Coordinates of C-alpha atoms and ligand atoms in Angstrom, one line a residue:
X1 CA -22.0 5.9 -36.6
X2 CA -21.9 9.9 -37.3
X3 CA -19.5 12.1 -35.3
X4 CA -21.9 13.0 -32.5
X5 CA -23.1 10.0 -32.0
X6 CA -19.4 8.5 -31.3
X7 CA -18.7 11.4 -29.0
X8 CA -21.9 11.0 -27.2
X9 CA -21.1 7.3 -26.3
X10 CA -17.7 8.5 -25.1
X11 CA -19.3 10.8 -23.0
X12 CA -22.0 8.9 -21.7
X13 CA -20.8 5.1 -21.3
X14 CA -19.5 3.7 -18.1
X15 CA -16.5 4.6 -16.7
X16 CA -14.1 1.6 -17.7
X17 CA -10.7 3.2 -15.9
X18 CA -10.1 4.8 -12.8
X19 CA -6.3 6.4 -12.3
X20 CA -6.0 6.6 -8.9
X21 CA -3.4 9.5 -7.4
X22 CA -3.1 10.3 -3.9
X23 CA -0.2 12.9 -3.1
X24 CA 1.3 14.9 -0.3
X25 CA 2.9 17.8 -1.5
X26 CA 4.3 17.1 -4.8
X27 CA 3.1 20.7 -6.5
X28 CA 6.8 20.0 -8.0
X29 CA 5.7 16.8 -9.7
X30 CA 2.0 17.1 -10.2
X31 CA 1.9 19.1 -13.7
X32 CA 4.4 16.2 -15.4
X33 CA 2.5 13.4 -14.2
X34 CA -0.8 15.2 -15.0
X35 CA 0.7 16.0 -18.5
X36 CA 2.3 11.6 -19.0
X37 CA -1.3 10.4 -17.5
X38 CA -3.5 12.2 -20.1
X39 CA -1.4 11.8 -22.8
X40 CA -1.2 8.0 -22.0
X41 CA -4.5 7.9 -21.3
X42 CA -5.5 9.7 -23.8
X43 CA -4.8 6.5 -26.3
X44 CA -7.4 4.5 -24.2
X45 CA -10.3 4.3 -26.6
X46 CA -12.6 3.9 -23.4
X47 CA -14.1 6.5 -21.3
X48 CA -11.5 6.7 -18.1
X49 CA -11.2 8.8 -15.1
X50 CA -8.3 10.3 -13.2
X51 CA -8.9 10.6 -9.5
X52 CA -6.5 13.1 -7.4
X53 CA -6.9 12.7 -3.6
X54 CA -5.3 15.3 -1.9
X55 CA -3.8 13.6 1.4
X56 CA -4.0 17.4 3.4
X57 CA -0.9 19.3 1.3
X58 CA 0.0 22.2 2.5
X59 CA 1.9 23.3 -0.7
X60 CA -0.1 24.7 -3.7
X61 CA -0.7 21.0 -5.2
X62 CA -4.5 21.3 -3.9
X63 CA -5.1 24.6 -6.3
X64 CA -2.4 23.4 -8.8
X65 CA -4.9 19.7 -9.6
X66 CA -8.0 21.6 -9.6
X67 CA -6.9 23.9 -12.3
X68 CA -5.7 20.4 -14.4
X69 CA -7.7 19.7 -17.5
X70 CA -8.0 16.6 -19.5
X71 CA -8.5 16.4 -23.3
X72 CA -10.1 12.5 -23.0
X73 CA -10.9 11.8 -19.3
X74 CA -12.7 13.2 -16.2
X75 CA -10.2 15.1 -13.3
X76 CA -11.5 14.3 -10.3
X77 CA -10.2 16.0 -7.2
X78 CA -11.1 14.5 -3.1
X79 CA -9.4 16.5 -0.9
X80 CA -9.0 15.3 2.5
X81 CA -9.2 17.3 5.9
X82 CA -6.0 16.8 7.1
X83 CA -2.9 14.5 6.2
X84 CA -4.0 10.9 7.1
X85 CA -1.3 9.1 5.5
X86 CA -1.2 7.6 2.4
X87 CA -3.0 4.1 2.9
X88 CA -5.6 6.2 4.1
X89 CA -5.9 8.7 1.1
X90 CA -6.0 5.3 -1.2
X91 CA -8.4 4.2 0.5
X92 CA -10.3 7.2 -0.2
X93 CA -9.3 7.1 -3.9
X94 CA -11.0 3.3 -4.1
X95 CA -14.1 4.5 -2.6
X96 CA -14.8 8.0 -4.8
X97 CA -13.5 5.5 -8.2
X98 CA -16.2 4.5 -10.4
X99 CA -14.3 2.6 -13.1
X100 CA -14.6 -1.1 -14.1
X101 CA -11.1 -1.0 -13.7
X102 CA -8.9 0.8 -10.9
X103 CA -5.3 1.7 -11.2
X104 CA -3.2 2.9 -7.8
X105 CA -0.1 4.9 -9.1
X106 CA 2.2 7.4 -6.7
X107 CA 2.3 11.1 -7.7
X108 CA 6.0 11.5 -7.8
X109 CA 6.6 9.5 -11.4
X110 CA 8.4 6.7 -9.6
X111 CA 5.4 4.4 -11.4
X112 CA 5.3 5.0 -14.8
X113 CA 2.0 5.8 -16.3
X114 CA 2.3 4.4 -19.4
X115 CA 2.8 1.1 -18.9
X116 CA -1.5 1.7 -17.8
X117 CA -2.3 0.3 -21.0
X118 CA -0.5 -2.8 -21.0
X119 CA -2.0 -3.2 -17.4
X120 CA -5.2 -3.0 -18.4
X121 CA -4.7 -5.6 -22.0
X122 CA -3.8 -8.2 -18.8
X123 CA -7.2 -6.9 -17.0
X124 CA -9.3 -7.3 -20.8
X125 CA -7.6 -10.9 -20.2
X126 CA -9.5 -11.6 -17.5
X127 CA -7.3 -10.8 -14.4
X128 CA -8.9 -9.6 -11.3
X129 CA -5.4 -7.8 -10.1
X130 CA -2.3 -6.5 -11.9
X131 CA 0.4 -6.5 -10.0
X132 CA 3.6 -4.4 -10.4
X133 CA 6.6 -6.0 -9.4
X134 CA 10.1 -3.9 -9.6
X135 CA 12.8 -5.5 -11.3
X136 CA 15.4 -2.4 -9.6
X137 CA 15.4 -0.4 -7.4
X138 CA 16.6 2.8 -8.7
X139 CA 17.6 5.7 -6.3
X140 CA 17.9 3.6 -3.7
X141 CA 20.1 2.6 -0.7
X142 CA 21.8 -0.4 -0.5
X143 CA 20.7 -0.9 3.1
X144 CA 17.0 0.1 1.7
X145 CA 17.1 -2.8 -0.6
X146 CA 18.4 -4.9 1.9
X147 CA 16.0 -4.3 4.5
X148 CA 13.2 -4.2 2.1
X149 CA 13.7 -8.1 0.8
X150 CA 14.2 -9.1 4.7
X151 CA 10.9 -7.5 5.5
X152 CA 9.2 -9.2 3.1
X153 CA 10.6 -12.8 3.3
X154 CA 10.1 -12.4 7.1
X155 CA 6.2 -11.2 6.4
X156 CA 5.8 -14.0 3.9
X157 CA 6.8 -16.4 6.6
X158 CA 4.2 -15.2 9.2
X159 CA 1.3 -14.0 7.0
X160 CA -1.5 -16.5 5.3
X161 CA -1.9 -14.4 2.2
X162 CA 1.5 -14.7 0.4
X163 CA 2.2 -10.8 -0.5
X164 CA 4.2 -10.4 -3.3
X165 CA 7.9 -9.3 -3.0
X166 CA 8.6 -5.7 -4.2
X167 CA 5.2 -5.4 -5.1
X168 CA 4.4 -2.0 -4.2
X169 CA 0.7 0.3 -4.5
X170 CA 1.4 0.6 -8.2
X171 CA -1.5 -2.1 -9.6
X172 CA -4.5 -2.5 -11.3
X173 CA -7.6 -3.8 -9.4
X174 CA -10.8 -5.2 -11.1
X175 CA -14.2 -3.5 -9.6
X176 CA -15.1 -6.9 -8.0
X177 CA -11.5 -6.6 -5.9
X178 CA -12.3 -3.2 -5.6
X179 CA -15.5 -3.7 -3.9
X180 CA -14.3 -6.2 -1.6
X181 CA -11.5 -3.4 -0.5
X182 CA -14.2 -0.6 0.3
X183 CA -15.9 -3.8 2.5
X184 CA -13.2 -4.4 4.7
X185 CA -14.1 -2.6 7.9
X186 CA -10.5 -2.3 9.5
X187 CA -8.8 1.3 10.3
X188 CA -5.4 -0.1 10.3
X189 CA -4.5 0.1 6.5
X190 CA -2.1 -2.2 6.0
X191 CA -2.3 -1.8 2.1
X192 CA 0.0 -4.5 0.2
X193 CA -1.4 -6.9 2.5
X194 CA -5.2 -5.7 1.8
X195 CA -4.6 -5.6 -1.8
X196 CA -3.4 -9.3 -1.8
X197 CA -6.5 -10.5 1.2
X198 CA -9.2 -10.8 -1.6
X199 CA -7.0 -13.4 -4.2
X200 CA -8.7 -13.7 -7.4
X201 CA -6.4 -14.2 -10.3
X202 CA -3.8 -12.2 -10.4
X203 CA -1.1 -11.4 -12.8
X204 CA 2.3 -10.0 -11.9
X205 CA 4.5 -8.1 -14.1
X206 CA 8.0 -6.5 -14.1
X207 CA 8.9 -3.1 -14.4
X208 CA 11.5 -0.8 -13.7
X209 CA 10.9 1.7 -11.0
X210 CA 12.2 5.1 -12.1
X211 CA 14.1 7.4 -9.1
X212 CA 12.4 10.2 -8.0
X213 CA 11.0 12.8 -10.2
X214 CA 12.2 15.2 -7.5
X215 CA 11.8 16.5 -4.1
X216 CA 12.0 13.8 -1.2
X217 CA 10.7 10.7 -0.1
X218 CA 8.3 10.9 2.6
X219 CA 9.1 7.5 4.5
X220 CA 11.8 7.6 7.0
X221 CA 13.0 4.4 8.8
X222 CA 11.2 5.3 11.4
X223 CA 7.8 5.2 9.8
X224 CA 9.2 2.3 7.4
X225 CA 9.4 0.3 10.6
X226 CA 6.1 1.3 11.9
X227 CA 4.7 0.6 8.4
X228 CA 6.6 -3.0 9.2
X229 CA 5.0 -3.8 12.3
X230 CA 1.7 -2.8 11.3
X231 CA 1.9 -5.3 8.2
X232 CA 2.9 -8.1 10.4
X233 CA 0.7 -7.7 13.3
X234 CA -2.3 -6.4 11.2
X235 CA -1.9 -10.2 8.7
X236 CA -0.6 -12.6 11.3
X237 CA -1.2 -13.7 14.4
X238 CA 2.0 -15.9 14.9
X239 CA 3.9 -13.6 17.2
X240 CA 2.0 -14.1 20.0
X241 CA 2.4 -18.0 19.2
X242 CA 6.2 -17.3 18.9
X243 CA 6.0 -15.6 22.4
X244 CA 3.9 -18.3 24.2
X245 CA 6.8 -20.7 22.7
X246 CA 9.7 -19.0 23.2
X247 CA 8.2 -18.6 26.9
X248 CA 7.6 -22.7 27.2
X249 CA 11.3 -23.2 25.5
X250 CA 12.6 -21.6 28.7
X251 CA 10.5 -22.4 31.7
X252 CA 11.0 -26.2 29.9
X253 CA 14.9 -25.2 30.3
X254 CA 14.9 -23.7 33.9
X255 CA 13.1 -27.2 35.2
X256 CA 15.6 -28.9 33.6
X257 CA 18.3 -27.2 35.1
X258 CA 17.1 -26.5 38.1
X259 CA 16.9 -30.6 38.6
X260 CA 20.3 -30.4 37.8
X261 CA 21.2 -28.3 40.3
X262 CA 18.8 -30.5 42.9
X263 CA 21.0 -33.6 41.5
X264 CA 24.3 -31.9 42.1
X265 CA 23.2 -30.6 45.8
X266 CA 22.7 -33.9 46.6
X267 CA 25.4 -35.6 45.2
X268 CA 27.9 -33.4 45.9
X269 CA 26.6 -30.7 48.6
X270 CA 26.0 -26.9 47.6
X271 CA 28.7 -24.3 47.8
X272 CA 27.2 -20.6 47.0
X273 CA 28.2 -19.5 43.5
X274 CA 27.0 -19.7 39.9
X275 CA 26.1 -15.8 40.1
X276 CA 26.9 -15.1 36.7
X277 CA 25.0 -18.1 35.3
X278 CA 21.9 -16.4 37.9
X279 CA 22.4 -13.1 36.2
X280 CA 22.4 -14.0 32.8
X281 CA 19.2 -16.5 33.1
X282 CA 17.2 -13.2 34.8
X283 CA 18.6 -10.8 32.5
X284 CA 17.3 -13.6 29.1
X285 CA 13.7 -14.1 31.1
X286 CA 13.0 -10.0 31.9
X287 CA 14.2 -9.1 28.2
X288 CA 12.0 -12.3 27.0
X289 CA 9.2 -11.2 28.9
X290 CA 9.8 -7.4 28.0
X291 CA 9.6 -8.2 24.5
X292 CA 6.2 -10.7 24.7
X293 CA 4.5 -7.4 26.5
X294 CA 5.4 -5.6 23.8
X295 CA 4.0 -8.0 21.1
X296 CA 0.8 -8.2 23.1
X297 CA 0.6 -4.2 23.7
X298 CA 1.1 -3.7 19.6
X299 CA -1.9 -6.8 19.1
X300 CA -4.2 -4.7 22.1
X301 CA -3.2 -1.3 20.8
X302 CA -4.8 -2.4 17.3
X303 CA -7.8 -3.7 19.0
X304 CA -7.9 0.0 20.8
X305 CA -8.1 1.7 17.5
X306 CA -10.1 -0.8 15.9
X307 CA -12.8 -0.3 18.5
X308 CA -13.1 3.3 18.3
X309 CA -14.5 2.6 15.0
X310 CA -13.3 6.2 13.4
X311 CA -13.5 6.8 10.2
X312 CA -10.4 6.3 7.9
X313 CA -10.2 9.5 6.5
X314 CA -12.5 12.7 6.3
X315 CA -13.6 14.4 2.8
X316 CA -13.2 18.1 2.8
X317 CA -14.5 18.8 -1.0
X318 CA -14.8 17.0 -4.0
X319 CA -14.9 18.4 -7.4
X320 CA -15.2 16.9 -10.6
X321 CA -14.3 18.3 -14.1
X322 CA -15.3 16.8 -17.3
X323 CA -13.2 16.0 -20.6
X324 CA -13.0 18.7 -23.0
X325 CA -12.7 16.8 -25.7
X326 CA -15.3 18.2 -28.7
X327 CA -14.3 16.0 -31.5
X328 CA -13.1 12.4 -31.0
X329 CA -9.2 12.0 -32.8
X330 CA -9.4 10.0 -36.0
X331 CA -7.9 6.7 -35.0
X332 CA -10.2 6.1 -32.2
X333 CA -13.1 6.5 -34.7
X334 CA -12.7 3.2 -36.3
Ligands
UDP1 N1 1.8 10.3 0.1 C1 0.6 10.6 0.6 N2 0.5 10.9 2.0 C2 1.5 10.8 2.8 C3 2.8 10.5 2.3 C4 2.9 10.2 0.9 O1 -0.4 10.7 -0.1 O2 1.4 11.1 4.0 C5 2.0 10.1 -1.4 C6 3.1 10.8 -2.0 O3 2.7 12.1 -2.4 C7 3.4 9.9 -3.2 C8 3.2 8.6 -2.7 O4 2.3 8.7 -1.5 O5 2.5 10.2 -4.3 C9 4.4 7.8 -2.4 O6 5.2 8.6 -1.4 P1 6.8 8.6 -1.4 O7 7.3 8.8 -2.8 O8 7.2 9.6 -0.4 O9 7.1 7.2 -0.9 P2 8.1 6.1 -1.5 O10 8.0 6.1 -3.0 O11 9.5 6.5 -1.1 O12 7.7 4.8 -1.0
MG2 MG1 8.1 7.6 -4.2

C-alpha cells in the first residue's frame, strides 16, 4: 500500500478507541494529560478518539480543550449546561463515544494514561470490561482508605452484582457493555455499580494510582457519603428487609417480656418501678423506627427522581476537531 492510501484508511476506518475525560475545573491539569494521552495514544496503530466532556467549569478548561490538537486522534469536546456531577458527565461521554472500545480516565492524572495500551491488548483478548484495580492508595488518608474498604465490603454484602474493591471509573468497556450502559434508563448514576450490572467477561488489573497532579479533590465526606448511600440503595434492596427484621427482632422481644412481666405480676404482685428499663426500650424502638423512615424516605425519594424522568445531563455544544496528522510515522507503516 502507497502512502496515501495508508493515511486514508487511518482517516476513514472505524473508530476503534474512545478516551473518555470528563473534568471540572482542572485548566491546571488539562494541558499535561492532553499532552501523556496523545503521546500514548499516538502509538495505537488504530484510529482513536479522545472525548472531553466539560461537566459546567467555570475556570478556562472549556476554552483551554477546544484549543487542544492531536497529531493521531480526533479531540472531541461536549460541554454540558451546567455542573451535573461527574456520573453524569460520564454518562454523557459514553453516549457522544463512537469507538469499538471505550476507556473512562479522570482528568487530574491520578489514572495513568499509558497503561491504555496494555488495557486494550486485554480487550484484543476478548474481554468485554477492563477493570482498574489500585494496588495503593497514594495521597491518601488513612481514614480515607479505611472507610473506603468498609464501604465496599459492606456494599458487596448487600448488592447482587459483586463490585470490585478499589475499582474505581478508570476502565475499559467493550461497545456491546457500552451500549447496554446508554440503555439503562435510571437518573441515579450509581457508576461502579452500573459499570459492573451488565457482567460479561471481565478482566481486572492492578495498578498504582498516582496522587494528584495538583489542585484539590472535589469529593468531601459529605458527598463521599451521599455517593455511599446512593450505591447501596440504588443496587440493593436489603435495607428495607434489614428494617422489617430488625422491627420483628423487637416486637418478638417486647412479647416476650412483656409475658414476663404478666408472669411476675402474678406470681409475685406488681410494685411500680422498672422506669429505666421503660425508658431505654422507648428510646431503642423511636431511634429503630426513626432510622426504618429514613431507609424508606432514601428508597421513595429515588422513586421521586426516578419518576420525573429528567434527563441526566443537558449538552450545551459539541465540537469536534480532526487529527492533523499528514504523513503516517514510519513504524506504523508496516
Ligand atoms: N469531576 C467532574 N464533575 C464533578 C466533580 C469532578 O467531572 O462535579 C471530575 C474531575 O474533574 C476529575 C474526576 O471527575 O477529572 C475525578 O474527580 P476528583 O479527582 O475530584 O475525585 P477523586 O479522584 O478524589 O475521586
Ligand atoms: Mg482525583
Amino acid at each position: 500500500m502507497d502512502l496515501i492510501s495508508i493515511t486514508q484508511k487511518r482517516f476513514e476506518s472505524a473508530i476503534t478507541l474512545s478516551v473518555i475525560v470528563p473534568y471540572f475545573n482542572e485548566s491546571a491539569v488539562l494541558p499535561a494529560l492532553h499532552a501523556r494521552l496523545t503521546a500514548t495514544l499516538d502509538q495505537i496503530p488504530e484510529r482513536c478518539e479522545i472525548i472531553y466532556v466539560d461537566d459546567g467549569s467555570n475556570d478556562d478548561s472549556l476554552q483551554l480543550v477546544e484549543h487542544f490538537q492531536s497529531t493521531s486522534s480526533i479531540v472531541r469536546s461536549v460541554s454540558l449546561s451546567r455542573n451535573f456531577g461527574k456520573e453524569s458527565a460520564m454518562s454523557a461521554g459514553l453516549e457522544y463515544s463512537r469507538g469499538e472500545a471505550v476507556i473512562l480516565i479522570d482528568a487530574d492524572l491520578q489514572d495513568p494514561p499509558e497503561l491504555i495500551p496494555q488495557m486494550l491488548a486485554k480487550w484484543r483478548e476478548g474481554y468485554d470490561v477492563v477493570n482498574m484495580q489500585r494496588k495503593e492508595r497514594h495521597g491518601e488518608t488513612w481514614l480515607k482508605r479505611r472507610s473506603a474498604a468498609a464501604f465496599y465490603r459492606l456494599l458487596n454484602s448487600l448488592a447482587k452484582a459483586s463490585i470490585p474493591e478499589n475499582v474505581g471509573d478508570f476502565r475499559l468497556l467493550s461497545r456491546r457493555v457500552v451500549n447496554h450502559i446508554n440503555q439503562m434508563p435510571e437518573r441515579n448514576r450509581y457508576m461502579k455499580g452500573i459499570f459492573s450490572w451488565p457482567g460479561f467477561s471481565q478482566y481486572t488489573m492492578q495498578f498504582d494510582r498516582d496522587p494528584r497532579f495538583c489542585g484539590e479533590t472535589k469529593w468531601n465526606y459529605f458527598k463521599l457519603f451521599g455517593l455511599a448511600v446512593d450505591g447501596i440503595t440504588s443496587f440493593s434492596i436489603r435495607p428495607l428487609r434489614l428494617a422489617t427484621l430488625f422491627g420483628s427482632l423487637i416486637a418478638l422481644g417486647a412479647f416476650f417480656y412483656g409475658m414476663v412481666i404478666v408472669t411476675q405480676t402474678l406470681l409475685w404482685g406488681s410494685d411500680v418501678s422498672g422506669y429505666p428499663s421503660l425508658m431505654v426500650a422507648q428510646l431503642a424502638i423511636g431511634g429503630i423506627q426513626l432510622l426504618s423512615i429514613g431507609i424508606l424516605g432514601e428508597y421513595i425519594g429515588r422513586i421521586f427522581i426516578e419518576s420525573k424522568q429528567r434527563p441526566l445531563f443537558l449538552v450545551r455544544s459539541v465540537k469536534e476537531k480532526p487529527a492533523v496528522m499528514v504523513f503516517e510515522p514510519m513504524e506504523k507503516r508496516a
